Amino acid sequence: MKVRRIVTNIASPDVAGAAPFYGGVLGLDVLMDHGWIVTYGSEETAKAQISMATQGGSGTPVPDLSIEVDDLDEALRRAKEGGFAIEYGPADEPWGVRRFFVRDPFGKLVNILVHL
């Protein structure tokens, strides 16, 4: 048996509220929309991963989500332009990533990163 996909589910009273952040900031596509659940994603193949942590690295809180992008500066620009407060970074970390933390519209702490 192989795990084919891991999906993060975020409880929300207003699933349309995800569009400005997950569609606008991150540029994800709506892959499924049943009204009560909207799934954002990319058609690119993604690795299945799940992490457990005592802290978020560099003394930060553990983020709810980590999202790797190919252009961190563009993601940062979009987040600021969208009015999303940056809670950490951007920072070059000693384990080889550049990242920033931002809260999504539902209060989830999102670690947006690029590998250096």
PDB file of C-alpha atoms in Angstrom, residues 4 13-14 17 21 26 37 45 49 51 58 66 68-69 86 95 101 108 115:
ATOM      1  CA  ARG A   4      -1.215   8.709  -2.837  1.00  0.00           C
ATOM      2  CA  PRO A  13     -17.985  28.901   8.061  1.00  0.00           C
ATOM      3  CA  ASP A  14     -17.281  30.602   4.693  1.00  0.00           C
ATOM      4  CA  GLY A  17     -13.205  33.333   2.068  1.00  0.00           C
ATOM      5  CA  PHE A  21      -5.353  33.936   0.080  1.00  0.00           C
ATOM      6  CA  LEU A  26      -0.611  31.491  -3.716  1.00  0.00           C
ATOM      7  CA  ILE A  37     -16.056  22.155   0.421  1.00  0.00           C
ATOM      8  CA  THR A  45       2.503  16.137  -8.693  1.00  0.00           C
ATOM      9  CA  GLN A  49       4.151  14.526   3.732  1.00  0.00           C
ATOM     10  CA  SER A  51       5.320  16.509  10.017  1.00  0.00           C
ATOM     11  CA  SER A  58      14.424  29.390  14.885  1.00  0.00           C
ATOM     12  CA  SER A  66       3.937  24.677   5.139  1.00  0.00           C
ATOM     13  CA  GLU A  68       6.725  25.458  -0.823  1.00  0.00           C
ATOM     14  CA  VAL A  69       6.698  27.934  -3.717  1.00  0.00           C
ATOM     15  CA  ILE A  86       3.562  38.881   7.885  1.00  0.00           C
ATOM     16  CA  TRP A  95      18.670  24.351   7.181  1.00  0.00           C
ATOM     17  CA  PHE A 101       4.924  33.138   8.170  1.00  0.00           C
ATOM     18  CA  LYS A 108      -4.078  29.367  10.386  1.00  0.00           C
ATOM     19  CA  HIS A 115      14.549  25.871  -0.816  1.00  0.00           C
TER      20      HIS A 115
END
